[in-house]
Coordinates of C-alpha atoms in Angstrom, one line a residue:
M1 CA -34.0 -0.3 24.7
S2 CA -32.8 -3.7 26.0
T3 CA -34.8 -5.5 23.2
F4 CA -33.0 -3.4 20.6
L5 CA -29.6 -4.2 22.0
T6 CA -30.4 -7.9 22.2
A7 CA -31.5 -7.9 18.6
R8 CA -28.3 -6.3 17.4
S9 CA -25.9 -8.4 19.5
V10 CA -23.4 -10.8 18.1
R11 CA -24.2 -14.4 18.8
T12 CA -21.8 -17.4 18.9
T13 CA -22.6 -20.9 17.7
P14 CA -21.1 -24.1 19.3
E15 CA -19.0 -24.4 16.1
G16 CA -17.3 -21.0 16.8
I17 CA -19.2 -19.1 14.1
L18 CA -20.2 -15.6 15.0
W19 CA -23.3 -14.0 13.5
E20 CA -25.4 -10.9 13.9
P21 CA -28.8 -9.8 12.4
S22 CA -28.5 -6.9 9.9
E23 CA -31.2 -4.3 9.2
R24 CA -29.8 -3.5 5.7
W25 CA -31.7 -4.4 2.5
V26 CA -29.2 -6.6 0.5
R27 CA -29.5 -7.8 -3.1
G28 CA -27.2 -10.0 -5.1
R29 CA -27.3 -10.2 -8.9
T30 CA -25.8 -12.0 -11.8
G31 CA -26.2 -10.0 -14.9
D32 CA -29.8 -8.7 -14.8
I33 CA -31.0 -11.6 -12.7
T34 CA -31.6 -10.9 -9.0
V35 CA -30.7 -14.1 -7.0
V36 CA -30.9 -12.5 -3.6
D37 CA -33.4 -10.0 -2.3
S38 CA -33.2 -9.9 1.4
R39 CA -34.6 -7.6 4.1
H40 CA -33.4 -10.0 6.9
P41 CA -29.8 -10.8 6.2
V42 CA -27.3 -11.9 8.8
L43 CA -23.6 -11.1 9.0
V44 CA -21.5 -14.2 9.6
W45 CA -17.8 -14.3 10.7
E46 CA -16.2 -17.7 10.2
P47 CA -13.4 -18.8 12.4
G48 CA -10.0 -17.7 11.1
L49 CA -11.4 -15.3 8.5
P50 CA -11.0 -11.6 9.2
V51 CA -14.0 -10.3 7.2
P52 CA -17.7 -11.2 7.3
T53 CA -20.1 -12.5 4.7
Y54 CA -23.8 -12.4 4.4
A55 CA -26.2 -15.3 4.8
F56 CA -29.9 -15.1 3.8
P57 CA -33.2 -16.8 4.7
R58 CA -34.0 -19.4 2.1
E59 CA -37.3 -17.6 1.3
E60 CA -35.4 -14.5 0.3
I61 CA -33.3 -16.1 -2.4
R62 CA -34.0 -17.7 -5.8
A63 CA -33.7 -21.3 -4.5
D64 CA -35.0 -22.5 -7.9
L65 CA -31.7 -21.5 -9.4
L66 CA -29.7 -23.7 -7.0
R67 CA -28.6 -27.3 -7.6
P68 CA -26.8 -29.7 -5.1
A69 CA -23.2 -29.3 -6.0
E70 CA -21.7 -32.0 -8.2
N71 CA -18.1 -31.4 -6.8
P72 CA -18.4 -29.9 -3.4
P73 CA -15.1 -28.7 -1.9
L74 CA -13.8 -30.2 1.3
G75 CA -12.8 -28.4 4.5
T76 CA -14.1 -24.9 3.5
H77 CA -16.6 -22.5 5.0
S78 CA -16.4 -24.0 8.5
G79 CA -17.2 -27.5 7.3
S80 CA -20.3 -26.5 5.3
Q81 CA -23.1 -29.0 5.5
S82 CA -24.2 -28.4 1.9
F83 CA -22.9 -26.7 -1.3
Y84 CA -24.9 -25.6 -4.3
D85 CA -24.1 -24.9 -7.9
L86 CA -25.9 -21.8 -9.4
E87 CA -27.6 -22.3 -12.7
V88 CA -28.2 -18.9 -14.2
G89 CA -28.1 -17.1 -17.5
G90 CA -27.5 -20.4 -19.4
G91 CA -24.4 -21.2 -17.4
L92 CA -23.4 -23.1 -14.2
R93 CA -21.4 -21.6 -11.4
E94 CA -20.0 -24.4 -9.3
N95 CA -20.1 -24.1 -5.5
A96 CA -21.6 -20.6 -5.6
A97 CA -23.6 -21.1 -2.4
W98 CA -23.4 -23.0 0.9
T99 CA -25.0 -23.6 4.3
F100 CA -23.2 -23.4 7.6
P101 CA -23.0 -26.4 10.1
A102 CA -24.8 -24.4 12.8
A103 CA -28.4 -24.9 14.1
D104 CA -28.8 -21.1 14.4
L105 CA -28.1 -20.7 10.7
A106 CA -29.8 -23.9 9.4
D107 CA -32.4 -22.0 7.3
H108 CA -29.8 -19.6 5.8
I109 CA -27.7 -19.8 2.6
A110 CA -24.5 -17.8 1.9
F111 CA -23.1 -16.9 -1.5
E112 CA -19.6 -16.4 -3.0
W113 CA -18.8 -12.9 -4.2
F114 CA -17.3 -12.9 -7.7
R115 CA -15.0 -10.0 -7.2
R116 CA -13.5 -11.7 -4.2
S117 CA -13.3 -15.4 -5.1
G118 CA -13.9 -15.5 -8.9
K119 CA -17.2 -17.3 -8.6
G120 CA -20.7 -16.6 -7.3
L121 CA -22.7 -13.4 -7.8
D122 CA -21.3 -10.5 -9.8
H123 CA -22.9 -7.5 -8.1
W124 CA -24.0 -6.8 -4.5
Y125 CA -26.0 -3.9 -3.1
E126 CA -26.8 -2.5 0.3
E127 CA -29.9 -0.4 -0.1
E128 CA -29.0 1.4 -3.4
E129 CA -25.2 1.5 -3.0
E130 CA -23.1 -1.2 -4.7
I131 CA -20.6 -2.9 -2.4
F132 CA -17.5 -4.8 -3.4
I133 CA -15.4 -7.8 -2.2
H134 CA -17.3 -8.5 1.0
P135 CA -19.8 -6.8 3.4
R136 CA -18.5 -3.9 5.5
D137 CA -18.0 -4.9 9.1
P138 CA -20.2 -2.8 11.4
H139 CA -17.6 -3.2 14.1
K140 CA -14.8 -1.7 12.1
R141 CA -14.0 2.0 11.6
V142 CA -12.2 3.7 8.8
D143 CA -11.5 7.4 9.4
A144 CA -9.6 9.8 7.1
L145 CA -8.2 12.8 9.0
P146 CA -6.2 15.7 7.6
S147 CA -3.0 16.3 9.5
S148 CA 0.0 18.6 9.7
R149 CA 2.5 15.9 10.7
H150 CA 5.8 15.8 8.8
V151 CA 5.9 12.5 6.8
T152 CA 8.7 11.3 4.6
V153 CA 8.9 8.0 2.7
A154 CA 12.1 6.4 1.4
I155 CA 12.6 3.4 -0.9
D156 CA 16.0 1.8 -0.7
G157 CA 17.4 4.9 0.8
T158 CA 15.8 7.3 -1.8
V159 CA 13.3 9.8 -0.4
V160 CA 10.3 9.6 -2.7
A161 CA 7.8 11.6 -0.6
D162 CA 8.0 14.6 1.8
T163 CA 4.9 16.3 3.1
R164 CA 3.5 18.4 6.0
R165 CA -0.1 18.0 4.8
P166 CA -0.9 14.3 4.8
V167 CA -4.3 12.7 5.4
L168 CA -4.0 9.9 8.0
L169 CA -6.3 6.9 7.4
F170 CA -7.1 5.0 10.6
E171 CA -8.6 1.5 9.8
T172 CA -9.4 -0.9 12.6
G173 CA -6.8 -3.7 12.7
L174 CA -4.4 -2.1 10.3
P175 CA -1.5 0.3 10.6
V176 CA -2.1 4.0 10.0
R177 CA -1.8 4.7 6.2
Y178 CA -0.3 8.1 5.3
Y179 CA -1.9 9.6 2.2
I180 CA 0.2 12.2 0.6
P181 CA -0.6 14.9 -2.0
R182 CA 0.9 14.0 -5.4
E183 CA 2.8 17.3 -5.5
D184 CA 4.8 16.0 -2.5
V185 CA 5.6 12.6 -4.1
R186 CA 8.4 11.9 -6.6
L187 CA 6.1 10.1 -9.0
D188 CA 8.7 10.7 -11.7
L189 CA 10.8 8.0 -10.0
L190 CA 7.9 5.6 -10.1
V191 CA 6.1 3.6 -12.8
P192 CA 2.3 3.2 -13.0
T193 CA 1.1 -0.3 -13.4
D194 CA -2.1 -1.9 -14.6
H195 CA -2.8 -3.4 -11.2
T196 CA -6.0 -2.5 -9.4
S197 CA -7.8 -3.5 -6.2
C198 CA -11.2 -2.9 -4.7
C199 CA -11.9 -2.2 -1.1
P200 CA -15.4 -2.2 0.4
Y201 CA -14.5 0.8 2.6
K202 CA -12.5 3.0 0.2
G203 CA -13.3 2.1 -3.5
T204 CA -11.0 1.1 -6.4
A205 CA -7.3 1.8 -6.3
A206 CA -4.6 2.3 -9.0
Y207 CA -0.9 1.4 -8.3
W208 CA 2.7 2.4 -9.0
S209 CA 5.9 0.3 -8.7
W210 CA 9.5 1.2 -8.0
P211 CA 11.6 0.6 -11.2
G212 CA 15.0 0.3 -9.4
E213 CA 16.9 -2.9 -8.7
A214 CA 16.2 -2.9 -5.0
D215 CA 14.6 -6.0 -3.6
V216 CA 11.1 -4.5 -3.1
P217 CA 7.8 -5.8 -4.3
P218 CA 5.8 -4.2 -7.1
N219 CA 2.7 -2.1 -6.6
L220 CA 4.2 -0.5 -3.5
L221 CA 1.9 2.6 -3.6
W222 CA -1.6 3.3 -4.6
S223 CA -4.2 6.0 -5.0
Y224 CA -8.0 6.2 -5.0
P225 CA -9.0 8.5 -7.8
A226 CA -12.7 8.3 -6.9
P227 CA -13.0 7.1 -3.3
L228 CA -16.2 6.3 -1.5
A229 CA -17.9 9.3 0.2
A230 CA -16.9 8.3 3.7
V231 CA -13.2 8.7 2.9
A232 CA -13.4 11.5 0.3
A233 CA -10.4 13.2 2.0
I234 CA -8.0 10.7 0.3
E235 CA -9.2 11.5 -3.2
G236 CA -6.2 11.5 -5.5
L237 CA -3.6 11.2 -2.7
V238 CA -0.9 8.6 -2.7
A239 CA -0.2 6.0 0.0
F240 CA 2.7 3.5 0.5
Y241 CA 2.8 0.0 2.1
N242 CA 4.3 0.6 5.5
E243 CA 5.2 -3.1 5.4
A244 CA 7.8 -2.5 2.6
V245 CA 9.1 1.1 2.7
D246 CA 10.7 3.4 5.3
I247 CA 8.2 5.9 6.7
T248 CA 9.4 8.7 9.1
V249 CA 6.8 10.7 11.0
D250 CA 7.8 13.8 12.9
G251 CA 11.4 12.7 12.8
R252 CA 10.7 9.1 14.1
L253 CA 11.3 6.2 11.8
L254 CA 8.4 3.8 12.0
E255 CA 8.9 0.1 12.4
R256 CA 7.6 -1.9 9.5
P257 CA 4.5 -3.7 10.7
V258 CA 3.5 -7.2 10.1
T259 CA -0.1 -7.3 8.7
P260 CA -2.3 -9.6 6.6
F261 CA -0.6 -8.0 3.5
S262 CA 2.9 -8.8 4.6
G263 CA 3.0 -12.4 3.2
A264 CA 1.6 -11.4 -0.2
L265 CA 4.1 -8.5 -0.4
A266 CA 7.1 -10.8 0.5
A267 CA 5.9 -13.4 -2.1
R268 CA 5.8 -10.9 -5.0
P269 CA 8.7 -11.0 -7.4
S270 CA 10.9 -7.8 -7.6
T271 CA 10.4 -5.6 -10.6

């Protein structure tokens, strides 16, 4: 038992990088070319970044597709020792891979994820399930729980949602999100947009905006029409950014939280 626990423990390098062995089979592809096929990946948390990435033993990647980077970026990925361009499918993807400046990870290479950074590998899989944006953090929970709480949502003083059958989504490090049946939301007061986002824990979301003249950001509310199985209870329900609307739960007005989304919401122009 002690050996198992040691093998799964998070380690810290002198550079402040956290890493942990993973037992998942991970593959990364560009088109129909498999660049990564690893049975021994490690999860890596860089200082100041809230989400992990994977790094892989050199023998489990297509090192023949990598070239020393012609224009390596400075001051990124914990002061990476080496960057690589990826030559695949007749094209070159600059700075698609890198090494970490840590002896523990000297024989490992990490890759960018295209859907997160716009470069790197297009598709990633854990076992046979495609994953998006970044690896799921094994130390993070996401729980969707049906509830009978009374939840109302107001935008600029107008009540746009009122329900006693929400699903509460608890996600480590974020405020509770209140998912509300569409029948209990005044979607006639809102406008669908073409904005989408992907979440490694929940899936792909569609958005709506408030069309009024209030100083509120666009894409204030969202829904997952086909969420991942772990949060199937939120399918088709609608949630609002607590950071930008007034949510009242069982008669108590919630404070608007400050989260990693707050800055982006404040920077968006009003519709």
